[in-house]
Amino acid sequence: MKRLISLIVGLLAICGLLAYAGHHLQASSGSTGSKVLNLYNWGDYIDPQLLTKFQKETSYHVNVETFDSNEAMYTKIKQGGTHYDLAIPSEYMVAKMKRAHLLQPLDRSRLTGLRNYDPQFMGRSFDPTNRYSLPYFWGTLGIIYNDRFVRPGTVNHWQDLWSGKYRDKIMLIDSARDIMGMALASQGQSMNTTNPQKLRAAEQKLTRLAPNVKATVADEIKMYMTQNEAPLAVDWSGEAAEMLANNHHLHYVVPSEGSNLWIDNLVIPKTAQHDRAIYAFLNFMAEPKNAAQNAEYVGYATPNRAAKALLPAAVRDDHQFYPNTTTLHHLEVYRDLSPTQVGLYNDLYLEFKMHH
Amino acid sequence: MKRRFANIYLIIVFAILYAPIIFLIAYSFSQGDTMTNFHGFTWRHYQTLFSDTRMLAIVANTLLIALLSALIATLIGTLGALSITRTTKRVTRESLLTLNNVLMVSPDVIIGASFLIFFTMLKIPLGFSTVLMSHIAFEIPIVVLMVLPRLREMSASLLDAAQDLGATTRQLLTHVIIPFISPGIFAGFFMALTYSLDDFAVTFFVTGNGFSTLSVEIYSRARQGINLEINALSGVMFLFSLLLVGGYYWIQQASQKRRQRKREVVS
């Protein structure tokens, strides 16, 4: 019994020590003061050095909290009990949050960096007048090929994947909207089609792709491709950038006839409390130098035109990740479809997976 | 022959259990940035880890939550187990146990979501206190389950004998029951500790306002691919748990020796 009590006391002492250490660590980075900004972000999606710089310049400390999916973030914000000042949802989630009245409109008169943004990424269908959101990073859906198995230049379009040469050679990302969208784009249709006939035609076309498909996988696709397991894959540019960094035989192509454009955006949730800090941060991140530094750290494409100009030429002129204007014009942002329409996409995709 | 086969089997099982951890830690010394190829030795990832104050604060928070919640849950759970065994009516006892087990088997996601709704309904701001409370709540059933079997093993005659010798109720508890069930209590405490350390589903729902734990942080880094700083952190945590287990073993050995010596003196 005595031993038990001394153990409890010891544990409490350790707890006290830990509480002190945790508090001290947080205080040393200044997060307990009143001048704070609560940022709700994807994990490792901002250069930590920028946060230090922001604090030095404005004396606002940024508390970063992280989420791992749009849906999880939505739930947390919708339920309340939190005080996030800024969040970074993807485009379809911006539309959803807007409809659920979870967002505050931006006060344009307080934004100084608006003209730095490329108009290509402004005013898209999910927020036509950018009343609620500013673009943070963007990317595409495309084809990754390994030049050890596929001659460079032979795969440029979605249609090329249907070639008889690639039997059992393609890996697909397991996502209904993206794979159905790919089939639609290959037929010259919009990736947002809600016409059941066109969708069925796309599904039939997908079924013809089945013999070429080696596997439909999720995140593992990165690992397989870096280890030369498959010659071809369909995946997002963010994932592709990481694969390319680890295997120099890999290349990324955005089909010029059309593909998906995704955009992650900065928004102000209804729960925001630190008005001044928010605008200071938005303006800080819009500054070309900072946006460029962030883009170099994260490795995604920046929607900030002035920042892009500051990136090394090798990055800036890389058509894999900054496609040329014609291709860019053919890219489509996914529209937020109604539940029944999403259901149709999912059902048809499931049928394709069953064939396969 | 049979002996040797048993040894080989044991070695294989342990190798399989430990290989992933060792693999992970080995790569924390790699000069590269990913786990695909090993590129020569460096301490770099440990340097970034120890200069990342946000990460260290999260580690401190996680350990604090784990220790404190395990401690409180062990207290409450042990008392709960005591009262469950003392219930004489069979129906009540069984239903109490079933209620306890339902919490054990219900999915973490459901528990997490219900806590989130509960806390926001009561207007409790999410953060340290909500994480602590929910961890205590899901650890209690585990402690109860670990302590109960020890209580069942205890024969009633032991208690009768103590009472015959003039032990008060209080002495009965502190001198007979608790020493007897302490292995169960320790087991419960350590189980609760590990449950708390690696819980993601419940914690995710109830964190907020700048407070975060390791599992939530690591999960949300997965979108970008986990960097080797996490490997370095795993290495440190593994060393920490080795020290913990070693310390526990050493304490046990020491107290056993002391007890033996006492017995020798008595005889």
Coordinates of C-alpha atoms in Angstrom, one line a residue:
Chain A
M1 CA 0.0 0.0 0.0
K2 CA 2.8 2.4 0.9
R3 CA 4.5 1.5 -2.4
L4 CA 1.3 2.3 -4.2
I5 CA 0.9 5.7 -2.6
S6 CA 4.5 6.6 -3.3
L7 CA 4.0 5.5 -6.9
I8 CA 0.9 7.7 -7.2
V9 CA 2.8 10.7 -5.7
G10 CA 5.7 10.0 -8.1
L11 CA 3.3 9.9 -11.1
L12 CA 1.7 13.1 -10.1
A13 CA 5.1 14.7 -9.8
I14 CA 5.9 13.6 -13.3
C15 CA 2.6 15.0 -14.5
G16 CA 3.4 18.3 -12.9
L17 CA 6.8 18.3 -14.6
L18 CA 5.2 17.5 -18.0
A19 CA 2.6 20.1 -17.6
Y20 CA 5.3 22.7 -16.8
A21 CA 7.4 21.5 -19.7
G22 CA 4.5 21.6 -22.1
H23 CA 3.4 25.0 -20.9
H24 CA 7.0 26.3 -21.1
L25 CA 7.5 25.0 -24.6
Q26 CA 4.3 26.6 -25.8
A27 CA 5.2 29.8 -24.0
S28 CA 8.6 29.9 -25.6
S29 CA 6.9 29.9 -29.0
G30 CA 4.6 32.5 -27.5
S31 CA 1.3 30.8 -27.9
T32 CA -0.3 31.7 -24.6
G33 CA -0.5 35.5 -25.1
S34 CA -3.6 37.2 -26.4
K35 CA -2.1 38.0 -29.8
V36 CA -2.7 34.7 -31.5
L37 CA -4.1 33.3 -34.7
N38 CA -5.7 29.8 -34.7
L39 CA -5.0 28.1 -38.0
Y40 CA -6.6 24.8 -38.9
N41 CA -4.5 23.2 -41.6
W42 CA -3.6 19.9 -43.2
G43 CA -0.5 18.4 -41.6
D44 CA 2.8 19.8 -42.7
Y45 CA 1.1 22.1 -45.2
I46 CA 2.9 25.4 -44.3
D47 CA 6.6 26.3 -43.9
P48 CA 7.2 26.6 -40.1
Q49 CA 9.8 29.3 -40.8
L50 CA 7.1 31.5 -42.3
L51 CA 5.2 31.3 -39.0
T52 CA 8.2 32.5 -37.1
K53 CA 8.7 35.3 -39.6
F54 CA 5.0 36.2 -39.3
Q55 CA 5.4 36.4 -35.5
K56 CA 8.5 38.6 -35.8
E57 CA 6.8 41.0 -38.2
T58 CA 3.4 41.3 -36.6
S59 CA 3.9 39.8 -33.1
Y60 CA 0.9 37.5 -33.7
H61 CA 1.6 33.9 -32.8
V62 CA 0.1 31.2 -35.0
N63 CA -1.4 28.2 -33.3
V64 CA -1.5 25.4 -35.9
E65 CA -3.9 22.6 -35.5
T66 CA -4.1 19.9 -38.1
F67 CA -6.7 17.7 -39.7
D68 CA -6.5 14.8 -42.1
S69 CA -9.6 15.1 -44.3
N70 CA -12.0 17.7 -45.4
E71 CA -14.9 15.9 -43.8
A72 CA -13.2 15.7 -40.4
M73 CA -12.5 19.4 -40.5
Y74 CA -16.1 20.1 -41.5
T75 CA -17.4 18.1 -38.6
K76 CA -15.2 19.9 -36.1
I77 CA -16.1 23.4 -37.3
K78 CA -19.8 22.6 -37.7
Q79 CA -20.1 21.2 -34.2
G80 CA -18.6 24.3 -32.6
G81 CA -16.6 24.3 -29.4
T82 CA -13.5 25.5 -31.3
H83 CA -12.3 28.9 -32.3
Y84 CA -10.4 28.5 -35.6
D85 CA -9.6 31.8 -37.3
L86 CA -8.6 30.3 -40.6
A87 CA -9.1 26.9 -42.2
I88 CA -7.9 25.4 -45.5
P89 CA -10.6 23.3 -47.2
S90 CA -10.5 22.0 -50.7
E91 CA -12.8 23.6 -53.3
Y92 CA -15.9 21.3 -53.0
M93 CA -15.8 21.7 -49.2
V94 CA -15.8 25.5 -49.6
A95 CA -19.1 25.2 -51.4
K96 CA -20.5 22.8 -48.8
M97 CA -19.4 25.1 -45.9
K98 CA -20.8 28.1 -47.6
R99 CA -24.2 26.3 -47.9
A100 CA -24.1 25.3 -44.3
H101 CA -23.4 29.0 -43.3
L102 CA -20.1 28.2 -41.7
L103 CA -18.1 30.9 -43.4
Q104 CA -17.6 34.6 -42.9
P105 CA -17.3 36.8 -46.0
L106 CA -13.9 38.4 -46.7
D107 CA -13.6 42.1 -46.3
R108 CA -11.9 43.0 -49.5
S109 CA -11.0 46.5 -48.4
R110 CA -8.6 45.0 -45.9
L111 CA -6.9 42.7 -48.3
T112 CA -3.7 44.1 -49.8
G113 CA -2.4 41.2 -51.9
L114 CA -5.4 40.4 -54.1
R115 CA -3.8 41.5 -57.3
N116 CA -0.9 39.0 -56.8
Y117 CA -3.3 36.1 -57.4
D118 CA -3.6 34.6 -60.9
P119 CA -7.2 35.2 -62.2
Q120 CA -7.2 31.6 -63.4
F121 CA -7.7 30.4 -59.9
M122 CA -10.2 33.1 -58.8
G123 CA -13.9 33.2 -59.3
R124 CA -14.2 29.4 -59.9
S125 CA -17.6 27.8 -59.6
F126 CA -17.4 26.9 -55.9
D127 CA -17.1 30.6 -55.0
P128 CA -17.8 32.7 -58.1
T129 CA -16.8 36.1 -56.6
N130 CA -14.3 34.9 -54.0
R131 CA -16.5 36.3 -51.4
Y132 CA -15.4 33.6 -48.9
S133 CA -12.1 32.1 -50.1
L134 CA -8.6 32.8 -51.3
P135 CA -6.6 30.1 -53.2
Y136 CA -3.8 28.6 -51.2
F137 CA -2.4 25.8 -53.4
W138 CA -3.7 24.1 -56.5
G139 CA -3.0 21.0 -58.6
T140 CA -4.3 18.6 -61.2
L141 CA -5.2 15.0 -62.0
G142 CA -2.9 13.3 -64.5
I143 CA -0.8 10.4 -65.7
I144 CA 2.4 9.3 -64.1
Y145 CA 4.7 7.1 -66.3
N146 CA 8.0 5.4 -65.8
D147 CA 10.4 6.0 -68.6
R148 CA 12.0 2.6 -68.1
F149 CA 8.9 1.0 -69.5
V150 CA 7.1 3.7 -71.4
R151 CA 8.9 5.8 -74.1
P152 CA 8.6 9.5 -73.2
G153 CA 6.2 11.4 -75.3
T154 CA 4.0 8.3 -76.1
V155 CA 1.5 9.0 -73.4
N156 CA 0.0 12.4 -73.6
H157 CA -3.8 11.9 -73.5
W158 CA -6.3 9.9 -71.5
Q159 CA -7.1 7.9 -74.7
D160 CA -3.5 6.5 -74.7
L161 CA -4.3 4.5 -71.6
W162 CA -6.7 2.4 -73.6
S163 CA -4.0 1.2 -75.9
G164 CA -3.6 -2.6 -76.1
K165 CA 0.1 -2.2 -75.3
Y166 CA -0.6 -1.5 -71.6
R167 CA -2.3 -4.8 -70.6
D168 CA -2.2 -5.1 -66.8
K169 CA 0.1 -2.1 -66.5
I170 CA -1.9 0.8 -65.1
M171 CA -2.6 1.7 -61.5
L172 CA -5.6 3.9 -60.7
I173 CA -6.3 6.0 -57.7
D174 CA -9.3 4.7 -55.9
S175 CA -11.7 7.6 -56.3
A176 CA -15.1 7.5 -58.0
R177 CA -15.2 11.2 -59.1
D178 CA -11.6 11.1 -60.5
I179 CA -11.8 7.9 -62.4
M180 CA -15.3 8.5 -63.8
G181 CA -14.0 12.1 -64.7
M182 CA -11.1 10.6 -66.5
A183 CA -13.4 8.5 -68.7
L184 CA -15.6 11.5 -69.3
A185 CA -12.7 13.7 -70.3
S186 CA -11.4 11.0 -72.7
Q187 CA -14.7 11.2 -74.5
G188 CA -14.6 15.0 -74.6
Q189 CA -17.3 15.4 -72.0
S190 CA -17.4 17.6 -69.0
M191 CA -16.1 16.1 -65.8
N192 CA -19.2 17.5 -64.1
T193 CA -21.7 15.8 -66.3
T194 CA -25.0 14.8 -64.7
N195 CA -26.5 13.4 -67.8
P196 CA -27.1 9.7 -67.0
Q197 CA -26.6 8.6 -70.6
K198 CA -23.2 10.2 -70.8
L199 CA -22.2 8.8 -67.5
R200 CA -23.3 5.3 -68.6
A201 CA -21.3 5.7 -71.7
A202 CA -18.3 6.6 -69.6
E203 CA -18.8 3.6 -67.4
Q204 CA -18.8 1.4 -70.5
K205 CA -15.6 2.9 -71.7
L206 CA -14.1 2.3 -68.3
T207 CA -15.0 -1.3 -68.5
R208 CA -13.0 -1.5 -71.7
L209 CA -10.0 -0.2 -69.7
A210 CA -10.3 -3.0 -67.2
P211 CA -7.9 -5.4 -68.9
N212 CA -5.2 -2.7 -68.6
V213 CA -5.8 -2.0 -65.0
K214 CA -3.3 -3.7 -62.7
A215 CA -4.9 -2.4 -59.5
T216 CA -7.1 0.3 -58.0
V217 CA -5.3 1.5 -54.9
A218 CA -5.2 4.5 -52.6
D219 CA -2.1 6.1 -51.0
E220 CA 0.0 3.0 -51.7
I221 CA 0.2 4.0 -55.3
K222 CA 3.1 6.3 -54.3
M223 CA 5.1 3.5 -52.9
Y224 CA 4.4 1.1 -55.8
M225 CA 5.3 3.7 -58.4
T226 CA 8.6 4.7 -56.7
Q227 CA 9.5 1.1 -56.6
N228 CA 8.9 0.6 -60.3
E229 CA 6.1 -1.8 -59.7
A230 CA 3.9 -0.4 -62.5
P231 CA 4.7 1.6 -65.7
L232 CA 1.7 3.9 -65.5
A233 CA -0.6 5.4 -62.9
V234 CA -3.4 8.0 -62.6
D235 CA -3.1 10.2 -59.6
W236 CA -3.1 13.8 -58.3
S237 CA -0.2 16.2 -58.9
G238 CA 0.6 16.5 -55.2
E239 CA 1.2 12.8 -55.0
A240 CA 3.0 12.8 -58.3
A241 CA 5.5 15.5 -57.1
E242 CA 6.4 13.3 -54.2
M243 CA 6.9 10.2 -56.4
L244 CA 9.0 12.1 -58.9
A245 CA 11.2 13.4 -56.1
N246 CA 12.0 9.8 -55.1
N247 CA 12.4 8.2 -58.5
H248 CA 13.9 10.0 -61.4
H249 CA 12.4 7.7 -64.0
L250 CA 9.0 9.0 -63.3
H251 CA 7.2 11.8 -65.2
Y252 CA 3.9 13.4 -64.9
V253 CA 1.6 14.5 -67.7
V254 CA -1.6 16.5 -67.5
P255 CA -3.7 15.6 -70.6
S256 CA -4.3 18.7 -72.6
E257 CA -7.9 17.8 -73.6
G258 CA -9.1 18.2 -70.0
S259 CA -8.6 17.1 -66.5
N260 CA -9.5 18.1 -62.9
L261 CA -8.2 21.3 -61.3
W262 CA -8.3 21.2 -57.5
I263 CA -7.7 24.2 -55.3
D264 CA -7.1 24.3 -51.5
N265 CA -8.4 27.6 -50.1
L266 CA -8.1 29.9 -47.1
V267 CA -11.4 30.6 -45.5
I268 CA -12.6 32.3 -42.3
P269 CA -14.9 30.0 -40.3
K270 CA -17.9 31.6 -38.4
T271 CA -16.1 30.7 -35.2
A272 CA -13.2 33.1 -35.9
Q273 CA -12.2 35.5 -33.1
H274 CA -9.1 37.4 -34.1
D275 CA -10.1 39.7 -36.8
R276 CA -6.9 41.7 -37.0
A277 CA -4.6 38.7 -37.0
I278 CA -6.6 37.0 -39.8
Y279 CA -6.2 39.9 -42.2
A280 CA -2.5 40.4 -41.2
F281 CA -2.0 36.7 -42.0
L282 CA -3.9 36.7 -45.3
N283 CA -1.9 39.7 -46.5
F284 CA 1.3 38.2 -45.2
M285 CA 0.7 34.9 -47.2
A286 CA -0.3 36.9 -50.3
E287 CA 3.1 38.6 -50.4
P288 CA 5.1 37.1 -53.3
K289 CA 8.2 36.4 -51.3
N290 CA 6.4 34.5 -48.6
A291 CA 4.1 32.6 -51.0
A292 CA 7.1 31.5 -53.0
Q293 CA 8.9 30.3 -49.9
N294 CA 5.9 28.3 -48.9
A295 CA 5.5 26.8 -52.3
E296 CA 9.2 25.7 -52.2
Y297 CA 8.6 24.1 -48.8
V298 CA 5.3 22.3 -49.6
G299 CA 6.1 21.5 -53.2
Y300 CA 2.6 22.2 -54.6
A301 CA 1.8 24.8 -57.3
T302 CA 1.1 28.3 -56.0
P303 CA -1.9 30.3 -57.3
N304 CA 0.1 33.5 -56.6
R305 CA 1.3 34.8 -59.9
A306 CA 3.9 37.2 -58.5
A307 CA 5.2 34.4 -56.3
K308 CA 5.5 32.0 -59.2
A309 CA 7.8 34.5 -60.9
L310 CA 10.1 34.3 -57.9
L311 CA 10.5 30.5 -58.0
P312 CA 13.5 29.0 -59.7
A313 CA 13.1 28.7 -63.4
A314 CA 13.3 24.9 -63.3
V315 CA 10.2 24.8 -61.1
R316 CA 8.4 27.7 -62.7
D317 CA 8.7 26.4 -66.3
D318 CA 8.0 22.8 -65.3
H319 CA 4.9 22.0 -67.4
Q320 CA 4.2 18.9 -65.4
F321 CA 3.1 21.0 -62.4
Y322 CA 2.5 24.4 -64.0
P323 CA 0.7 23.3 -67.3
N324 CA 0.6 25.8 -70.2
T325 CA -2.3 28.1 -70.7
T326 CA -4.2 25.9 -73.2
T327 CA -4.2 22.9 -70.9
L328 CA -5.0 25.2 -68.0
H329 CA -8.1 26.4 -69.9
H330 CA -9.3 22.9 -70.3
L331 CA -9.1 22.0 -66.6
E332 CA -12.3 21.8 -64.7
V333 CA -13.0 22.3 -61.0
Y334 CA -15.4 19.6 -59.7
R335 CA -18.8 21.0 -59.0
D336 CA -20.5 20.2 -55.8
L337 CA -23.2 17.7 -57.0
S338 CA -26.4 16.7 -55.3
P339 CA -26.3 13.5 -53.2
T340 CA -28.3 11.6 -55.9
Q341 CA -25.9 12.7 -58.6
V342 CA -22.9 11.7 -56.5
G343 CA -24.7 8.4 -55.9
L344 CA -24.9 7.8 -59.6
Y345 CA -21.2 8.5 -60.0
N346 CA -20.4 6.1 -57.2
D347 CA -22.7 3.3 -58.4
L348 CA -21.3 3.4 -61.9
Y349 CA -17.7 3.4 -60.6
L350 CA -18.5 0.5 -58.4
E351 CA -19.9 -1.4 -61.4
F352 CA -16.6 -0.8 -63.2
K353 CA -14.6 -2.0 -60.1
M354 CA -16.7 -5.2 -60.0
H355 CA -16.0 -5.9 -63.7
H356 CA -12.4 -5.5 -62.9
Chain B
M1 CA 15.2 -31.4 -30.4
K2 CA 11.8 -30.3 -29.3
R3 CA 13.4 -27.6 -27.2
R4 CA 15.4 -26.3 -30.1
F5 CA 12.3 -26.1 -32.3
A6 CA 10.5 -24.1 -29.6
N7 CA 13.5 -21.7 -29.4
I8 CA 13.5 -21.2 -33.2
Y9 CA 9.8 -20.6 -33.2
L10 CA 10.2 -18.0 -30.4
I11 CA 13.0 -16.2 -32.2
I12 CA 10.9 -16.0 -35.4
V13 CA 7.9 -14.6 -33.6
F14 CA 9.9 -11.9 -31.8
A15 CA 11.8 -11.0 -35.0
I16 CA 8.5 -10.5 -36.8
L17 CA 7.1 -8.4 -33.9
Y18 CA 10.2 -6.2 -33.6
A19 CA 11.3 -5.9 -37.2
P20 CA 9.0 -3.1 -38.2
I21 CA 10.0 -1.0 -35.2
I22 CA 13.7 -1.6 -35.8
F23 CA 13.2 -0.8 -39.5
L24 CA 11.5 2.4 -38.6
I25 CA 14.2 3.5 -36.2
A26 CA 17.0 2.5 -38.6
Y27 CA 15.7 4.9 -41.2
S28 CA 15.6 7.7 -38.6
F29 CA 19.4 7.8 -39.2
S30 CA 19.2 7.9 -43.0
Q31 CA 20.4 11.0 -44.8
G32 CA 17.5 10.9 -47.3
D33 CA 14.0 12.2 -46.7
T34 CA 12.0 9.1 -47.4
M35 CA 12.0 5.5 -46.4
T36 CA 12.7 4.1 -49.8
N37 CA 16.5 4.0 -49.7
F38 CA 19.0 4.2 -47.0
H39 CA 21.5 7.0 -47.6
G40 CA 24.2 6.9 -44.9
F41 CA 24.2 8.0 -41.3
T42 CA 23.1 11.3 -39.9
W43 CA 21.6 12.8 -36.7
R44 CA 19.8 15.5 -38.7
H45 CA 16.3 14.2 -38.1
Y46 CA 16.9 14.2 -34.4
Q47 CA 18.1 17.8 -34.6
T48 CA 15.0 18.9 -36.4
L49 CA 12.9 17.0 -33.9
F50 CA 14.5 18.6 -30.9
S51 CA 14.3 22.1 -32.4
D52 CA 10.6 21.6 -33.3
T53 CA 9.1 23.1 -30.1
R54 CA 5.6 22.6 -31.4
M55 CA 6.2 18.9 -31.8
L56 CA 7.9 18.7 -28.3
A57 CA 5.0 20.5 -26.7
I58 CA 2.7 18.0 -28.3
V59 CA 4.8 15.1 -27.0
A60 CA 4.6 16.6 -23.5
N61 CA 0.9 17.0 -23.8
T62 CA 0.4 13.5 -25.0
L63 CA 2.4 12.0 -22.1
L64 CA 0.7 14.2 -19.6
I65 CA -2.8 13.2 -20.8
A66 CA -1.7 9.5 -20.8
L67 CA -0.3 9.4 -17.3
L68 CA -2.9 11.6 -15.7
S69 CA -5.9 9.9 -17.3
A70 CA -4.5 6.4 -16.6
L71 CA -3.9 7.3 -13.0
I72 CA -7.5 8.7 -12.5
A73 CA -9.0 5.9 -14.5
T74 CA -7.1 3.3 -12.4
L75 CA -8.5 4.8 -9.2
I76 CA -12.1 4.9 -10.4
G77 CA -11.8 1.6 -12.2
T78 CA -10.4 -0.2 -9.1
L79 CA -13.2 1.2 -6.9
G80 CA -15.7 0.1 -9.6
A81 CA -14.4 -3.4 -9.7
L82 CA -14.5 -3.6 -5.9
S83 CA -18.1 -2.6 -5.8
I84 CA -19.1 -4.9 -8.6
T85 CA -17.7 -7.9 -6.7
R86 CA -19.4 -6.8 -3.5
T87 CA -22.8 -6.6 -5.2
T88 CA -24.6 -9.7 -4.0
K89 CA -27.6 -9.6 -6.3
R90 CA -26.6 -11.5 -9.3
V91 CA -28.8 -9.6 -11.8
T92 CA -27.4 -6.2 -10.8
R93 CA -23.9 -7.5 -10.9
E94 CA -24.3 -9.0 -14.3
S95 CA -25.9 -6.0 -15.7
L96 CA -23.2 -3.7 -14.3
L97 CA -20.6 -5.9 -16.0
T98 CA -22.5 -5.9 -19.3
L99 CA -22.8 -2.1 -19.2
N100 CA -19.0 -2.0 -18.7
N101 CA -18.4 -4.4 -21.5
V102 CA -20.6 -2.5 -24.0
L103 CA -18.3 0.5 -23.6
M104 CA -15.3 -1.8 -24.2
V105 CA -16.6 -3.1 -27.5
S106 CA -18.3 0.0 -28.9
P107 CA -16.3 1.6 -31.7
D108 CA -14.0 4.5 -30.8
V109 CA -15.5 6.7 -33.5
I110 CA -19.0 6.5 -32.0
I111 CA -17.6 7.2 -28.5
G112 CA -15.6 10.2 -29.9
A113 CA -18.6 11.6 -31.9
S114 CA -20.9 11.3 -28.9
F115 CA -18.3 13.0 -26.6
L116 CA -18.0 15.9 -29.1
I117 CA -21.8 16.4 -29.2
F118 CA -22.0 16.0 -25.4
F119 CA -19.2 18.6 -24.7
T120 CA -20.5 21.1 -27.2
M121 CA -24.0 20.8 -25.8
L122 CA -22.7 21.6 -22.4
K123 CA -20.7 24.5 -23.9
I124 CA -17.4 23.1 -22.6
P125 CA -14.6 24.5 -24.8
L126 CA -12.6 21.7 -26.4
G127 CA -9.0 21.3 -25.3
F128 CA -7.0 19.7 -22.5
S129 CA -9.9 19.1 -20.1
T130 CA -12.2 17.5 -22.7
V131 CA -9.4 15.2 -24.0
L132 CA -8.5 14.2 -20.4
M133 CA -12.2 13.5 -19.5
S134 CA -12.9 11.4 -22.5
H135 CA -9.7 9.4 -22.1
I136 CA -10.5 8.7 -18.5
A137 CA -14.0 7.6 -19.6
F138 CA -12.8 5.1 -22.2
E139 CA -10.0 3.7 -19.9
I140 CA -12.2 2.9 -16.9
P141 CA -13.8 -0.2 -18.4
I142 CA -10.3 -1.5 -19.3
V143 CA -9.1 -1.1 -15.7
V144 CA -12.3 -2.8 -14.4
L145 CA -11.7 -5.8 -16.6
M146 CA -8.1 -6.1 -15.6
V147 CA -8.8 -5.8 -11.8
L148 CA -11.9 -8.1 -11.7
P149 CA -10.2 -11.5 -12.3
R150 CA -7.7 -10.8 -9.4
L151 CA -10.7 -10.0 -7.1
R152 CA -12.4 -13.2 -8.1
E153 CA -9.3 -15.2 -7.4
M154 CA -9.2 -13.9 -3.9
S155 CA -10.8 -16.5 -1.6
A156 CA -13.4 -15.3 0.9
S157 CA -11.6 -17.2 3.7
L158 CA -8.7 -14.8 3.4
L159 CA -11.0 -11.9 4.3
D160 CA -12.7 -13.9 7.0
A161 CA -9.3 -14.8 8.5
A162 CA -8.3 -11.1 8.5
Q163 CA -11.5 -10.1 10.2
D164 CA -11.2 -12.9 12.8
L165 CA -7.8 -11.5 13.6
G166 CA -9.4 -8.1 14.3
A167 CA -8.9 -6.2 11.1
T168 CA -11.1 -3.2 10.6
T169 CA -12.8 -2.6 7.2
R170 CA -10.2 0.0 6.4
Q171 CA -7.3 -2.3 7.3
L172 CA -9.0 -5.1 5.3
L173 CA -8.8 -2.9 2.2
T174 CA -5.3 -1.5 2.6
H175 CA -3.6 -4.5 4.1
V176 CA -5.3 -7.4 2.4
I177 CA -7.4 -6.6 -0.6
I178 CA -5.2 -3.9 -2.3
P179 CA -1.9 -5.8 -1.9
F180 CA -3.6 -8.9 -3.3
I181 CA -5.0 -7.2 -6.4
S182 CA -2.1 -4.9 -7.0
P183 CA -0.8 -6.9 -10.0
G184 CA -4.2 -6.4 -11.6
I185 CA -4.1 -2.7 -10.8
F186 CA -0.7 -2.3 -12.4
A187 CA -1.8 -4.2 -15.5
G188 CA -4.9 -2.0 -15.7
F189 CA -2.8 1.1 -15.3
F190 CA -0.4 0.1 -18.1
M191 CA -3.2 -0.9 -20.4
A192 CA -4.9 2.4 -19.8
L193 CA -1.7 4.2 -20.5
T194 CA -1.1 2.5 -23.8
Y195 CA -4.7 3.0 -24.9
S196 CA -4.4 6.7 -24.2
L197 CA -1.1 7.0 -26.0
D198 CA -2.3 5.6 -29.2
D199 CA -5.9 6.7 -29.3
F200 CA -6.8 8.6 -32.4
A201 CA -10.5 8.3 -33.1
V202 CA -11.8 9.6 -29.8
T203 CA -9.1 12.2 -29.4
F204 CA -9.6 13.7 -32.8
F205 CA -13.1 14.7 -32.0
V206 CA -12.4 16.3 -28.7
T207 CA -9.2 18.2 -29.4
G208 CA -9.3 21.9 -30.1
N209 CA -8.2 25.4 -29.4
G210 CA -4.5 24.7 -29.9
F211 CA -4.3 21.5 -28.0
S212 CA -3.3 18.4 -29.9
T213 CA -1.8 14.9 -29.3
L214 CA 0.7 12.9 -31.1
S215 CA -1.6 10.5 -32.9
V216 CA -3.7 13.3 -34.3
E217 CA -0.6 15.2 -35.4
I218 CA 0.9 12.2 -37.1
Y219 CA -2.3 11.2 -38.8
S220 CA -2.8 14.6 -40.3
R221 CA 0.8 14.7 -41.7
A222 CA 0.0 11.6 -43.7
R223 CA -1.4 13.5 -46.6
Q224 CA 2.1 14.8 -47.4
G225 CA 3.9 11.6 -46.7
I226 CA 5.3 11.1 -43.2
N227 CA 8.8 12.6 -43.0
L228 CA 11.7 11.0 -41.1
E229 CA 11.3 13.4 -38.1
I230 CA 8.4 11.1 -37.1
N231 CA 10.9 8.2 -37.3
A232 CA 13.2 10.0 -35.0
L233 CA 10.4 10.6 -32.7
S234 CA 9.4 6.9 -32.8
G235 CA 13.0 6.1 -31.9
V236 CA 12.9 8.4 -28.9
M237 CA 9.5 7.0 -27.7
F238 CA 10.7 3.4 -28.1
L239 CA 13.8 4.1 -26.0
F240 CA 11.5 5.8 -23.5
S241 CA 9.3 2.7 -23.2
L242 CA 12.3 0.4 -23.0
L243 CA 13.5 2.5 -20.0
L244 CA 10.0 2.4 -18.5
V245 CA 9.8 -1.4 -18.8
G246 CA 13.4 -1.7 -17.5
G247 CA 12.7 0.5 -14.6
Y248 CA 9.5 -1.4 -13.7
Y249 CA 11.5 -4.7 -13.8
W250 CA 14.2 -3.3 -11.6
I251 CA 11.7 -2.1 -9.0
Q252 CA 10.1 -5.5 -9.0
Q253 CA 13.4 -7.3 -8.6
A254 CA 14.4 -5.0 -5.8
S255 CA 11.2 -5.4 -3.8
Q256 CA 11.2 -9.2 -4.3
K257 CA 14.7 -9.4 -2.9
R258 CA 13.6 -7.3 0.1
R259 CA 10.6 -9.5 0.7
Q260 CA 12.8 -12.6 0.5
R261 CA 15.2 -11.2 3.0
K262 CA 12.3 -10.3 5.4
R263 CA 11.0 -13.9 5.1
E264 CA 14.4 -15.2 6.0
V265 CA 14.6 -13.0 9.0
V266 CA 11.2 -14.2 10.2
S267 CA 11.9 -17.8 9.7

